[in-house]
Each structure stands twice: as C-alpha cells, then as structure tokens.
C-alpha cells in the first residue's frame, strides 16, 4: 500500500529555486488547493495516470474526530487547527457595519470583543467569515448540506459562452459520477450514483469529447439522510408546525410524514418551481462520519494501484510562474512558501512567521483551486488581474483581467429564532419554496427548521439558548446583487485580501422583502405549535412575543444589518468572449494566458443554488473530464 505522502519541509531550500533547475520537482499537473474543487480534481487526474502535485496551505485533520464526525461541525468551525479568519465587510458604510450584532473587535489585551459597544482602544476587525485551511478545505468544517444548483445556474454558462455541454440536463451525470448514494435503493434509479467506484479506463479512448467513453463507475462522496420517523408523531409541536407549513405552501398536510423523506437530489420535472419538503441530505456515511475530498484524496494515495498523486501540506502558494518567451504567457509552475500557519488569516500566525521558498514545475498545467477568496488573490499576486490594482502594489502585469476578484456573490442568510415555553421537539424540517412576491415562478428560499440556533459567525459561535430554542434558518436563493469584491491589501502573499460583499447593493429592496415574506410565512406556521409551546418569545427578526408585533419595514431593516453568509462564489467567473469581466472560458482556462485554469466555487458566474459544496464537486468532475480529454488528444 502506498504510503501517505505529507509535505516534507525542505530546510536546505532557502530562497527561490530557479524554475529551469533540473533539481526542481516536476509534475504533469499542479493543483493549488484541496477543497471541493481542487481535491477531487487532483485525485481524478492522478487516477487517469498523470503525475499530479496537490498543494495545501494547511495540514491534515482527517483523522481528528472534530472533523471526521459530521455532528461536530460547529466545533470544527471554531477549531484553530484549521481556522482561517477572514474579517469581511457587508457594505461600504462603516456605521452600518458596526450595527452587526456580532461585529468583532480586538481588545488591547489581545482578546476579542463581540458586540455593539466596544471598550475604549478596541480595534475593529470586521465580520468573521471562517474558512478551513486544511486538507479537504471547507468541506471539512461545514454542516455537509447537499443540494443541487438550479437549472438556470448551469444554463447561464451556456447563455454566456455558447458551450452546450453546460446545459442543466447534461450536468446531472457529474452528480452520478461523484456520488455514493446511501439513502436510495442501490440501482433503483439511473439518476444517482451508488457503487462508490471511480476510475478512468484507457486514455486511448479519450477522444470522445463528452467523456462517456472513458469515465466509468461512480464517485467518492457518500451522501445520506437522517431519520425522519419523528414526523409520524402527530401530537408533537414540531409536527403541528410541519403540517401548517405544508398548508401554507400548497402541500398535503396529511402526508407530511412521507413528504419529509422526499429526495432533495431527485431528478424531477420543473423541480425549481416546486415548493416542497425534503429529507436533509449530507455528505456523510451511514455512521455519520464526514465524507469529503479528504477521504477521496486519502483513498487515492493509499490505493494499491499507486496512482501518481503527491500531496504537499503546510505549503502556501505565493504565485504562479510564467514563461514569457512567446506572445502569450504560459504557466510553468508555482512558487511556494513552506511552513505552518504562514498565512495571516490563521489565528496561530505570528506576524514575522516566514518559511523558505521553493518552486515546482508543471509540465502541462497549473490549476488554481484556492477558493473564492484565495484564487483571485493568487492570480493577482501572479500578475493576472486589474492592471491598476496590480500596479498599485508594484506587481508586474502579466495579463490585465479586470474581472479577477470582482463579481463576488453569496446567498443571503438569516433566521427566525425564538424560545418556546417548552421544547418543540422533532428533527430537521427541510423545505424549498417560493414566497408570494418572488419575481419569477422559481422557488427562492431554502429553509431548515429545528431545535437549534445559528445566527452567523463570530469567535465561539453559536449561542446556546437552551432546550426551548427553535429556529428556521433561511437561505435566499438567486440573489441579484453580485456587487462585492476581493482585492489585495499588499503584495505580501501572507496578507489576507480586502473582502466586501456589498450586501443589498443592487435590487436590495426586492431581496429584503422576499426574506421578510419568508419569515412571515414561517412565523404564521409556528402558531400551530400548541399551548404547551406558545407564545414564542422571538429573538429576531421581530423581537418579543406574538405573531406580528413589528412591521415589514422594521424586519427589512433588521435583516439588512444582520444578514450573514458563508457561500461565497464567482470572483474568477466563467464568461463569454464579449464580456470584459470574464476571467475564464467555459473550459476553465484563464483568459489571455496558457497552461492555467481555475476550478473551484470562484468559477461560477452565480451562486449555484442554496448550498454550493455539491455543485462545486460536480464542477470539479466536469473539469477533470475536460482536462483529461484535452490531454488525451495531444
């Protein structure tokens, strides 16, 4: 069995190794970042027979139960062994920013202050946006929620680029490739993947551009659902709420016990227009253990087939290297700073932490998969991005691409949270539905309700309000703002970028009212809980007791200042040849250079649905197909 390759810190390699030095390690492909985009892609390339280097800035926590057991996700999100703290802005208005109830300050003694009334001398940091610097990326600290993109989210790429391989029905095969489904009877439907095997056959067959000739088997990602038998207990307050939610959204209230087991990944006609309950699907195995890119990377490394995958941990990519001998720059490798916690988003970082620099060669391509914040940062540090921004930091411009770091998109998130007189009981209620004022026939809210609290992120989140807490968390699907940005703060690759989401900058009133309509519908359903629970003492967005003690305008203002997010995408977006803000073409290639692609959530033109983790792994599978097909034709 192949030994698991960890990053060996090359103590003798002080300074930078010349890219043309024969001693420099050389690989067919270099993949930067091991999250939902890069981790599966590197594994697929290695399984196709290509020597592949996967570079991860963090270490490997895959054997740590904090990460490997999915129910520990809140602990994982706070764990400094993987935590990267990005302190972001939601707007250009400092006064509005300080109204965020969990705004974070650094006190003079070094500790955090979180709240609205900071002590004298406290330094404002911003709104916490935690990312996971570890093997497997943010799929290692998330809640594992799996849902699909809306069809329009795939079709927008077709409309922008003319590439029909992105049509929504064709994208289904990538779910089948990555998925090891555990909740549908094996083989009962062609719309799911089951056997958990994934391999590429002879590259001699790879001339089929659709990939069907050389992709066989299904994928690495176990997906399961939780027990929903609680929904059969008709006298439980949670079931009474469930029945009222069904009535208000046009579902059969007498059949809720079956409706809550509906397959959220099912292939239904006009699925994006259906208001319906679903079973909560998560990337986990039958024992509740996290399934992720980490498990796939490990399986690839340990496979007796000895696939040519090498993993370098504790390795921060500082820039992509280029050959500029011809008219078009060609990516030839990467420069890496080695060492633990060298990136300053890591709370363990010491300001003067610095590691040795080394370089690695790419014989074919470099693929950046650093995520929505770090992929544009890496491109800019490499000379690819808005020329004026690069010149500001004395970075030599390799290619002026004004869209790099722009178009930052995210789902707005908020919650209806209250305390009852007694526990509501039950498990998760998962529902996708359309609010009455939605501008199209498409559903626009993903909600999950249950006895929990989640109000966004801050050091030490979440607040535990006790056994009587009850919440419906809401994700706004299809936001229309996309006005945010990720920009450099310096030319030092250790410095996190400046991140501003500019929430509600465009069409904000429409999005806010959809949120309020959702809260009003859910609040109305809650009144069915019964006398043992009522009245709810609501914490937000309408504090107090009763079902309507504040106006829509008051709720809109509260949501505007307190909305949060953790599904950032689109800062290296795919777009058409006529779009000056497009960073990638439909085959993930960075425009204006050769040998360089970006494959991660930053590649999407818009957020894909309500939770992007599964669509990003599907996107990764498509990228593997594209890259391997191109390599086989050379």
C-alpha positions as MATLAB code, in Angstrom:
seq = 'XXXXXXXXXXXXXXXXXXXXXXXXXXXXXXXXXXXXXXXXXXXXXXXXXXXXXXXXXXXXXXXXXXXXXXXXXXXXXXXXXXXXXXXXXXXXXXXXXXXXXXXXXXXXXXXXXXXXXXXXXXXXXXXXXXXXXXXXXXXXXXXXXXXXXXXXXXXXXXXXXXXXXXXXXXXXXXXXXXXXXXXXXXXXXXXXXXXXXXXXXXXXXXXXXXXXXXXXXXXXXXXXXXXXXXXXXXXXXXXXXXXXXXXXXXXXXXXXXXXXXXXXXXXXXXXXXXXXXXXXXXXXXXXXXXXXXXXXXXXXXXXXXXXXXXXXXXXXXXXXXXXXXXXXXXXXXXXXXXXXXXXXXXXXXXXXXXXXXXXXXXXXXXXXXXXXXXXXXXXXXXXXXXXXXXXXXXXXXXXXXXXXXXXXXXXXXXXXXXXXXXXXXXXXXXXXXXXXXXXXXXXXXXXXXXXXXXXXXXXXXXXXXXXXXXXXXXXXXXXXXXXXXXXXXXXXXXXXXXXXXXXXXXXXXXXXXXXXXXXXXXXXXXXXXXXXXXXXXXXXXXXXXXXXXXXXXXXXXXXXXXXXXXXXXXXXXXXXXXXXXXXXXXXXXXXXXXXXXXXXXXXXXXXXXXXXXXXXXXXXXXXXXXXXXXXXXX';
ca = [
       0.000    0.000    0.000;
       1.284    3.358   -0.987;
       2.484    5.416    1.925;
       0.545    8.598    2.577;
       2.686   11.476    1.301;
       2.845   14.501    3.558;
       4.666   17.722    2.921;
       8.373   17.483    3.583;
       9.744   20.869    4.528;
      12.879   21.361    2.505;
      15.110   23.033    5.068;
      18.007   23.257    2.630;
      15.959   25.204    0.084;
      16.453   28.688    1.484;
      15.434   31.233   -1.098;
      13.912   30.560   -4.502;
      14.859   27.624   -6.707;
      15.230   28.539  -10.378;
      12.337   27.246  -12.468;
      14.672   25.710  -15.056;
      16.780   23.905  -12.459;
      16.614   20.134  -13.173;
      16.521   19.542   -9.418;
      13.112   21.213   -9.162;
      10.321   18.697   -8.666;
       8.272   18.369  -11.836;
       4.732   17.104  -12.342;
       2.266   16.919  -15.211;
      -0.279   18.951  -13.254;
      -0.082   21.167  -10.198;
      -3.345   21.757   -8.311;
      -3.367   24.567   -5.759;
      -5.913   23.940   -3.004;
      -7.514   20.720   -1.795;
     -11.123   21.781   -1.228;
     -14.258   20.712   -3.145;
     -12.781   21.968   -6.419;
      -9.117   21.012   -6.208;
      -9.084   17.897   -4.042;
     -11.286   15.722   -6.257;
      -9.702   17.142   -9.415;
      -6.169   16.247   -8.323;
      -7.320   12.756   -7.408;
      -9.062   12.309  -10.759;
      -6.005   13.467  -12.700;
      -3.780   11.053  -10.797;
      -6.225    8.202  -11.341;
      -6.081    8.993  -15.047;
      -2.328    8.317  -14.899;
      -0.964   11.858  -14.750;
       1.628   12.800  -12.164;
      -0.156   15.376  -10.033;
       1.005   17.607   -7.222;
      -1.700   18.773   -4.816;
      -0.631   21.731   -2.677;
      -2.422   22.590    0.566;
      -1.538   25.503    2.852;
      -2.833   23.716    5.954;
      -2.281   20.284    7.442;
      -4.412   17.132    7.525;
      -7.087   16.800   10.192;
      -8.859   13.885    8.508;
      -8.275   11.506   11.421;
      -9.396   14.044   14.019;
     -12.937   13.294   15.280;
     -13.659   17.006   15.475;
     -13.661   16.893   11.683;
     -14.370   13.277   10.805;
     -17.666   13.135   12.737;
     -20.076   15.477   10.997;
     -22.102   16.387   14.080;
     -19.038   18.213   15.393;
     -19.226   20.833   12.628;
     -19.696   23.799   14.972;
     -16.631   22.736   16.941;
     -14.723   22.270   13.686;
     -15.713   25.764   12.576;
     -14.109   27.214   15.706;
     -11.047   24.955   15.797;
      -7.808   26.898   15.342;
      -6.105   23.824   13.892;
      -7.825   24.604   10.593;
      -9.373   28.036   11.083;
      -8.643   30.870    8.688;
     -10.351   34.062    9.859;
     -11.311   36.460    7.116;
     -12.682   39.723    8.518;
     -15.098   40.899    5.869;
     -17.361   43.864    5.223;
     -21.004   43.735    4.206;
     -21.115   47.276    2.838;
     -19.143   50.462    2.228;
     -20.828   52.136    5.218;
     -18.788   51.825    8.461;
     -21.762   52.916   10.555;
     -23.937   50.169    9.091;
     -21.151   47.644    9.621;
     -20.979   48.401   13.347;
     -24.685   47.597   13.695;
     -23.965   43.918   13.058;
     -24.621   42.350   16.463;
     -21.628   40.023   16.209;
     -19.129   42.534   14.868;
     -15.647   41.612   16.134;
     -13.021   43.850   17.729;
      -9.534   43.113   19.013;
      -9.101   44.421   22.558;
      -5.873   45.848   23.873;
      -5.191   42.641   25.848;
      -5.419   40.619   22.615;
      -8.824   39.043   23.257;
     -11.930   39.527   21.127;
     -14.850   41.779   21.917;
     -18.030   40.847   20.062;
     -20.972   43.218   20.023;
     -22.227   46.767   19.624;
     -20.490   48.627   22.452;
     -16.729   48.009   22.256;
     -14.432   49.210   25.038;
     -12.036   52.086   24.504;
      -8.984   51.126   22.481;
     -10.614   48.126   20.808;
      -9.577   47.721   17.161;
     -12.366   46.918   14.692;
     -11.651   43.707   12.792;
     -14.881   43.108   10.903;
     -17.420   40.351   10.430;
     -15.939   36.891   10.798;
     -16.022   34.689    7.715;
     -14.268   31.441    8.694;
     -12.634   29.253    6.045;
     -10.873   25.932    6.582;
      -7.132   25.794    5.894;
      -6.817   22.022    5.916;
      -6.746   19.037    3.552;
     -10.257   18.916    2.105;
     -10.917   22.637    2.513;
     -14.239   23.958    3.768;
     -15.883   20.574    3.206;
     -14.056   19.668    6.438;
     -15.834   22.145    8.714;
     -19.225   22.685    7.089;
     -22.527   21.056    8.050;
     -22.339   18.842    4.973;
     -25.656   20.001    3.479;
     -26.144   18.751   -0.079;
     -28.452   20.363   -2.595;
     -28.320   20.969   -6.326;
     -27.907   24.084   -8.392;
     -30.968   25.454  -10.076;
     -31.111   24.611  -13.753;
     -30.728   28.296  -14.595;
     -27.416   28.373  -12.700;
     -25.930   25.908  -15.189;
     -27.733   27.322  -18.213;
     -26.365   30.808  -17.567;
     -22.952   29.448  -18.588;
     -24.464   28.179  -21.843;
     -26.024   31.577  -22.462;
     -22.775   33.397  -21.723;
     -20.401   31.135  -23.646;
     -22.436   29.091  -26.139;
     -20.980   25.874  -24.684;
     -23.926   23.471  -24.606;
     -22.047   20.908  -22.519;
     -23.135   23.011  -19.500;
     -26.847   22.511  -20.166;
     -28.603   21.523  -16.943;
     -29.717   18.015  -18.017;
     -26.142   17.199  -19.069;
     -24.733   18.304  -15.719;
     -26.651   15.529  -13.939;
     -24.026   12.974  -14.933;
     -21.463   14.710  -12.713;
     -23.653   14.143   -9.677;
     -23.804   10.486  -10.661;
     -20.020   10.382  -11.028;
     -19.187   11.893   -7.636;
     -21.985   10.354   -5.578;
     -22.143    7.206   -3.474;
     -25.798    7.395   -2.539;
     -26.800    5.643    0.694;
     -30.480    6.553    1.024;
     -31.930    5.355   -2.300;
     -32.144    1.637   -3.075;
     -28.979    0.720   -4.966;
     -29.613    0.613   -8.687;
     -33.248    1.684   -8.406;
     -32.733    4.812  -10.496;
     -30.295    5.939  -13.178;
     -30.291    9.420  -11.630;
     -27.974    8.575   -8.716;
     -24.538    7.046   -8.291;
     -24.180    4.078   -5.946;
     -21.184    1.789   -6.141;
     -18.530    4.161   -4.827;
     -16.001    3.289   -7.510;
     -14.388    5.790   -9.814;
     -11.765    5.234  -12.475;
     -10.671    6.183  -15.925;
     -10.040    3.486  -18.481;
      -7.540    3.685  -21.318;
      -6.683    7.207  -22.401;
      -6.682    5.859  -25.932;
     -10.473    6.121  -25.713;
     -10.430    9.720  -24.576;
     -11.217   11.222  -27.983;
     -14.889   11.291  -27.001;
     -15.207   14.946  -26.003;
     -18.288   14.153  -23.948;
     -16.185   11.934  -21.715;
     -18.559    8.977  -21.745;
     -16.060    6.698  -23.457;
     -13.542    6.857  -20.670;
     -15.437    7.636  -17.476;
     -16.901    4.627  -15.709;
     -18.187    3.841  -12.268;
     -19.415    6.409   -9.763;
     -17.859    8.560   -7.163;
     -16.264    9.080   -3.845;
     -18.828   11.111   -1.933;
     -21.101    9.241    0.481;
     -24.437   11.039    0.838;
     -27.048   10.034    3.387;
     -30.109   11.427    5.144;
     -31.192   11.481    8.771;
     -34.023    9.557   10.410;
     -37.356   11.373    9.944;
     -39.658    8.993   11.855;
     -40.350   11.786   14.334;
     -42.701   13.281   11.719;
     -45.206   10.469   12.384;
     -45.909   11.736   15.920;
     -48.944   13.898   15.158;
     -49.234   15.409   18.630;
     -45.660   16.689   18.701;
     -45.462   20.507   18.374;
     -42.848   20.182   15.618;
     -45.247   18.043   13.565;
     -48.059   20.559   14.054;
     -45.721   23.252   12.704;
     -44.790   20.929    9.840;
     -48.439   20.424    8.921;
     -49.127   24.155    8.966;
     -46.091   24.817    6.785;
     -47.475   22.266    4.313;
     -50.851   24.036    4.247;
     -49.266   27.447    3.678;
     -47.120   26.216    0.780;
     -49.734   24.138   -1.032;
     -48.636   20.693    0.132;
     -50.731   17.846    1.510;
     -50.745   18.432    5.260;
     -51.981   14.895    5.955;
     -48.951   13.375    4.222;
     -46.102   15.276    5.879;
     -44.503   12.112    7.317;
     -43.807   10.985    3.756;
     -43.092   14.400    2.291;
     -40.139   14.973    4.631;
     -38.412   11.911    3.156;
     -38.501   13.246   -0.407;
     -35.190   13.074   -2.270;
     -33.711   16.559   -2.414;
     -31.296   15.399   -5.124;
     -34.055   13.789   -7.172;
     -34.475   14.417  -10.875;
     -37.956   15.959  -11.058;
     -39.575   17.818  -13.962;
     -39.679   21.558  -13.247;
     -38.060   20.927   -9.871;
     -37.067   24.566   -9.433;
     -40.725   25.604   -9.375;
     -41.826   23.079   -6.726;
     -42.438   24.181   -3.147;
     -41.769   21.019   -1.191;
     -40.373   19.399    1.920;
     -37.305   17.198    1.522;
     -35.056   14.967    3.539;
     -31.901   16.765    4.624;
     -29.065   15.169    2.615;
     -25.499   15.487    3.913;
     -22.117   14.281    2.707;
     -21.634   11.614    5.343;
     -21.656    7.843    5.617;
     -24.262    5.709    7.385;
     -22.448    6.193   10.722;
     -22.458    9.985   10.466;
     -18.800   10.219    9.503;
     -17.874   13.081    7.190;
     -17.323   12.146    3.559;
     -15.283   14.763    1.730;
     -12.424   15.494   -0.654;
     -10.139   14.495    2.222;
     -11.427   10.917    2.149;
     -11.051   10.775   -1.638;
      -7.506   12.151   -1.525;
      -6.552    9.631    1.140;
      -8.143    6.778   -0.803;
      -6.227    7.786   -3.919;
      -2.921    7.977   -2.052;
      -3.444    4.636   -0.325;
      -4.796    2.724   -3.299;
      -2.731   -0.368   -4.249;
      -2.756    0.940   -7.828;
      -0.172    3.521   -6.678;
      -1.654    6.458   -8.506;
       0.877    9.256   -9.109;
      -0.524   11.751   -6.607;
       1.778   13.736   -4.324;
       0.434   15.953   -1.550;
       2.393   18.846   -0.067;
       0.943   20.193    3.171;
       1.815   23.382    5.058;
       2.663   24.948    1.695;
       1.320   28.398    0.816;
       1.403   29.174   -2.892;
       2.732   32.692   -3.319;
       2.362   32.979   -7.091;
       2.096   31.183  -10.405;
       5.246   31.258  -12.533;
       5.160   32.095  -16.239;
       7.330   31.736  -19.301;
       7.090   34.899  -21.385;
       9.212   33.873  -24.344;
       6.288   33.842  -26.787;
       3.467   36.297  -27.387;
       1.211   34.577  -24.844;
       2.448   33.916  -21.283;
       2.488   30.228  -20.325;
       2.142   28.981  -16.739;
       5.123   26.783  -15.938;
       4.838   26.162  -12.206;
       4.331   27.749   -8.818;
       6.325   29.323   -6.032;
       5.544   28.090   -2.522;
       6.315   29.340    0.970;
       6.681   26.371    3.271;
       5.752   26.309    6.914;
       2.861   26.079    9.340;
       0.485   29.000    9.820;
       2.355   31.347    7.488;
      -0.908   32.844    6.171;
      -2.046   35.673    8.398;
      -5.694   34.617    8.379;
      -4.540   31.714   10.554;
      -5.090   32.784   14.205;
      -1.905   30.903   15.172;
       0.180   33.073   12.855;
       2.932   35.258   14.291;
       3.417   38.442   12.230;
       7.040   37.642   11.432;
       6.352   33.988   10.502;
       8.072   33.222    7.239;
       9.103   29.996    5.571;
      11.551   29.009    2.848;
      10.541   29.478   -0.773;
      10.620   26.634   -3.281;
       9.292   26.138   -6.778;
       7.557   23.256   -8.524;
       7.313   22.734  -12.277;
       4.147   21.909  -14.197;
       4.802   20.106  -17.471;
       1.198   20.522  -18.597;
      -0.834   22.942  -16.485;
      -1.295   24.766  -13.223;
      -4.829   24.632  -11.801;
      -5.729   27.142   -9.083;
      -8.405   25.899   -6.669;
      -7.826   28.150   -3.690;
     -11.463   29.143   -3.266;
     -13.395   32.341   -3.779;
     -11.085   34.471   -1.623;
      -7.685   32.945   -2.340;
      -7.924   32.088   -6.039;
      -8.247   35.747   -7.101;
      -5.542   36.665   -4.603;
      -3.164   34.108   -6.125;
      -3.944   35.295   -9.661;
      -3.317   38.905   -8.729;
      -0.055   38.132   -6.944;
       0.937   36.334  -10.157;
       0.252   39.399  -12.309;
      -3.225   38.492  -13.540;
      -5.967   40.930  -12.628;
      -6.978   44.583  -12.905;
      -3.851   46.384  -14.111;
      -4.364   49.480  -11.950;
      -4.698   47.382   -8.793;
      -1.562   45.369   -9.616;
       0.491   48.473  -10.386;
      -0.551   49.954   -7.052;
       1.422   47.156   -5.378;
       4.274   47.129   -7.928;
       3.214   43.747   -9.305;
       4.284   43.196  -12.915;
       1.200   42.833  -15.097;
       1.151   39.520  -16.952;
      -2.432   39.911  -18.151;
      -4.867   42.746  -17.477;
      -8.085   40.957  -16.465;
     -10.417   43.437  -14.752;
     -12.846   40.740  -13.581;
     -10.423   38.977  -11.246;
     -11.723   39.456   -7.702;
     -14.913   41.229   -8.803;
     -18.462   39.855   -9.115;
     -18.308   38.432   -5.560;
     -21.608   36.663   -4.951;
     -23.186   34.904   -1.979;
     -26.515   33.723   -0.647;
     -28.028   36.000    1.938;
     -28.800   34.090    5.109;
     -30.895   34.930    8.132;
     -33.078   33.219   10.669;
     -36.340   33.245   12.546;
     -35.280   32.321   16.081;
     -37.414   32.114   19.221;
     -37.796   30.425   22.580;
     -40.949   28.485   23.379;
     -42.417   27.757   26.810;
     -41.323   24.130   26.322;
     -39.339   22.156   23.715;
     -40.813   21.916   20.232;
     -39.117   18.553   19.617;
     -38.646   16.805   16.306;
     -35.781   16.781   13.874;
     -34.888   18.934   10.889;
     -37.628   20.240    8.614;
     -36.120   20.990    5.213;
     -38.129   22.919    2.665;
     -37.503   24.687   -0.637;
     -40.291   27.078   -1.533;
     -41.404   30.236   -3.297;
     -42.533   33.322   -1.413;
     -45.619   35.091   -2.771;
     -43.704   38.130   -4.021;
     -40.907   36.248   -5.792;
     -40.226   37.874   -9.169;
     -40.386   34.556  -11.097;
     -42.060   31.175  -10.715;
     -38.835   29.793   -9.267;
     -38.606   28.950   -5.590;
     -36.396   31.420   -3.794;
     -35.931   30.225   -0.192;
     -34.238   27.177    1.310;
     -35.187   26.776    4.968;
     -34.364   24.222    7.605;
     -36.116   24.309   10.951;
     -35.450   22.564   14.227;
     -34.373   22.872   17.876;
     -31.085   24.657   17.217;
     -29.642   28.151   16.952;
     -27.432   29.537   14.221;
     -27.050   33.291   13.732;
     -23.936   33.583   11.617;
     -20.282   33.522   12.602;
     -18.170   35.043   15.337;
     -15.406   33.561   17.520;
     -17.101   30.945   19.664;
     -20.383   30.747   17.692;
     -23.201   29.722   18.130;
     -25.220   30.905   21.138;
     -26.968   28.083   23.003;
     -30.360   29.338   24.193;
     -31.297   26.055   25.861;
     -33.714   23.248   25.148;
     -36.622   25.541   24.264;
     -34.861   27.219   21.332;
     -36.359   26.798   17.872;
     -35.189   28.219   14.571;
     -35.927   28.313   10.904;
     -32.723   29.298    9.122;
     -33.302   30.838    5.705;
     -31.081   30.966    2.623;
     -32.075   33.353   -0.163;
     -31.591   31.605   -3.494;
     -30.753   33.645   -6.573;
     -29.584   36.910   -5.076;
     -29.224   39.661   -7.632;
     -26.538   41.891   -6.103;
     -23.172   40.371   -7.102;
     -21.525   43.693   -6.345;
     -18.806   42.508   -3.973;
     -15.068   42.242   -4.429;
     -11.844   40.610   -3.227;
      -8.860   42.970   -3.534;
      -5.255   42.925   -2.445;
      -4.131   44.684    0.708;
      -0.449   44.268   -0.151;
       1.929   42.326   -2.382;
       2.781   40.056    0.549;
       1.126   36.667   -0.095;
       0.747   36.168    3.657;
      -1.695   39.086    3.964;
      -5.412   38.275    3.564;
      -7.239   40.370    0.977;
      -9.821   43.098    1.450;
     -13.270   41.498    1.124;
     -16.509   43.456    0.782;
     -19.757   41.684   -0.117;
     -21.726   44.901   -0.610;
     -24.912   43.210    0.544;
     -28.150   44.527   -0.959;
     -26.211   46.952   -3.174;
     -28.356   46.101   -6.193;
     -32.067   45.201   -6.093;
     -31.762   45.102   -2.325;
     -35.354   46.037   -1.514;
     -36.684   43.106   -3.535;
     -34.361   40.616   -1.837;
     -35.169   42.029    1.601;
     -38.913   41.788    1.073;
     -38.594   38.170   -0.075;
     -36.766   37.483    3.171;
     -39.495   39.195    5.203;
     -42.247   37.311    3.373;
     -40.451   34.084    4.201;
     -40.175   34.995    7.887;
     -43.852   35.974    7.996;
     -44.926   32.653    6.483;
     -42.789   30.618    8.863;
     -43.869   32.669   11.883;
     -47.502   32.025   10.962;
     -46.819   28.289   10.780;
     -45.215   28.357   14.213;
     -48.503   29.446   15.800;
     -49.772   25.889   15.247;
     -47.325   24.534   17.851;
     -49.958   24.492   20.577;
     -50.463   25.904   24.064;
     -47.597   23.938   25.607;
     -45.143   25.943   23.472;
     -46.893   29.240   22.717;
     -46.297   32.082   22.836;
     -42.862   32.058   21.256;
     -40.516   34.736   22.569;
     -38.888   35.745   19.307;
     -35.258   36.865   19.311;
     -35.249   38.035   15.686;
     -36.169   39.379   13.229;
     -39.211   40.559   15.233;
     -38.254   40.567   18.928;
     -40.931   39.814   21.511;
     -43.999   37.615   21.749;
     -46.880   37.309   19.333;
     -47.159   36.696   15.621;
     -46.998   40.241   14.283;
     -45.678   42.814   16.687;
     -43.411   44.593   14.175;
     -43.797   45.892   10.661;
     -42.293   44.610    7.432;
     -40.183   47.766    7.300;
     -38.742   47.043   10.743;
     -37.966   43.474    9.716;
     -36.321   44.626    6.488;
     -34.036   46.955    8.441;
     -33.120   44.219   10.899;
     -32.355   41.731    8.135;
     -30.345   44.320    6.202;
     -27.979   44.867    9.122;
     -27.912   41.290   10.488;
     -27.878   39.043    7.385;
     -24.833   36.805    7.115;
     -23.428   34.330    4.613;
     -20.950   31.513    4.002;
     -21.391   30.505    0.342;
     -19.077   32.937   -1.436;
     -18.562   32.387   -5.185;
     -17.870   33.980   -8.563;
     -14.661   36.037   -8.188;
     -12.999   34.280  -11.184;
     -16.174   33.807  -13.143;
     -16.682   31.928  -16.401;
     -17.990   34.232  -19.101;
     -18.212   34.853  -22.819;
     -15.636   36.247  -25.211;
     -17.544   39.531  -25.357;
     -17.545   40.011  -21.576;
     -14.604   42.127  -20.419;
     -15.205   40.966  -16.833;
     -14.994   37.264  -17.724;
     -11.961   35.587  -16.146;
     -12.393   32.063  -17.515;
     -13.725   30.465  -20.662;
     -16.139   27.559  -20.474;
     -13.241   25.103  -20.172;
     -11.914   26.793  -17.022;
      -8.972   28.387  -18.875;
      -7.765   31.763  -17.644;
      -8.169   34.209  -20.490;
      -5.089   35.656  -22.134;
      -2.589   33.067  -20.869;
      -1.899   29.391  -21.459;
      -1.486   26.451  -19.139;
      -3.584   27.961  -16.317;
      -7.104   27.184  -15.121;
      -9.250   27.955  -12.103;
     -11.527   25.206  -10.792;
     -13.486   25.994   -7.641;
     -16.507   27.981   -6.445;
     -14.956   31.188   -7.774;
     -15.544   29.818  -11.306;
     -19.349   30.024  -11.100;
     -20.941   33.139  -12.619;
     -23.575   32.990   -9.829;
     -24.061   31.039   -6.611;
     -25.247   27.562   -7.658;
     -28.458   27.095   -5.680;
     -28.687   27.213   -1.892;
     -25.522   25.315   -0.910;
     -22.583   25.290   -3.351;
     -20.482   22.427   -1.955;
     -22.031   19.619   -4.027;
     -22.295   21.707   -7.240;
     -18.605   22.602   -6.791;
     -17.674   18.926   -6.660;
     -19.780   18.373   -9.781;
     -17.948   21.267  -11.425;
     -14.657   19.622  -10.414;
     -15.714   16.373  -12.092;
     -16.539   18.272  -15.275;
     -13.148   19.971  -15.171;
     -11.426   16.578  -14.825;
     -13.286   15.325  -17.861;
     -12.363   18.409  -19.899;
      -8.693   18.391  -18.913;
      -8.187   14.657  -19.410;
      -9.926   14.745  -22.777;
      -7.667   17.589  -23.927;
      -4.550   15.833  -22.653;
      -5.514   12.638  -24.467;
      -5.694   14.474  -27.777;
      -2.164   15.860  -27.585;
];
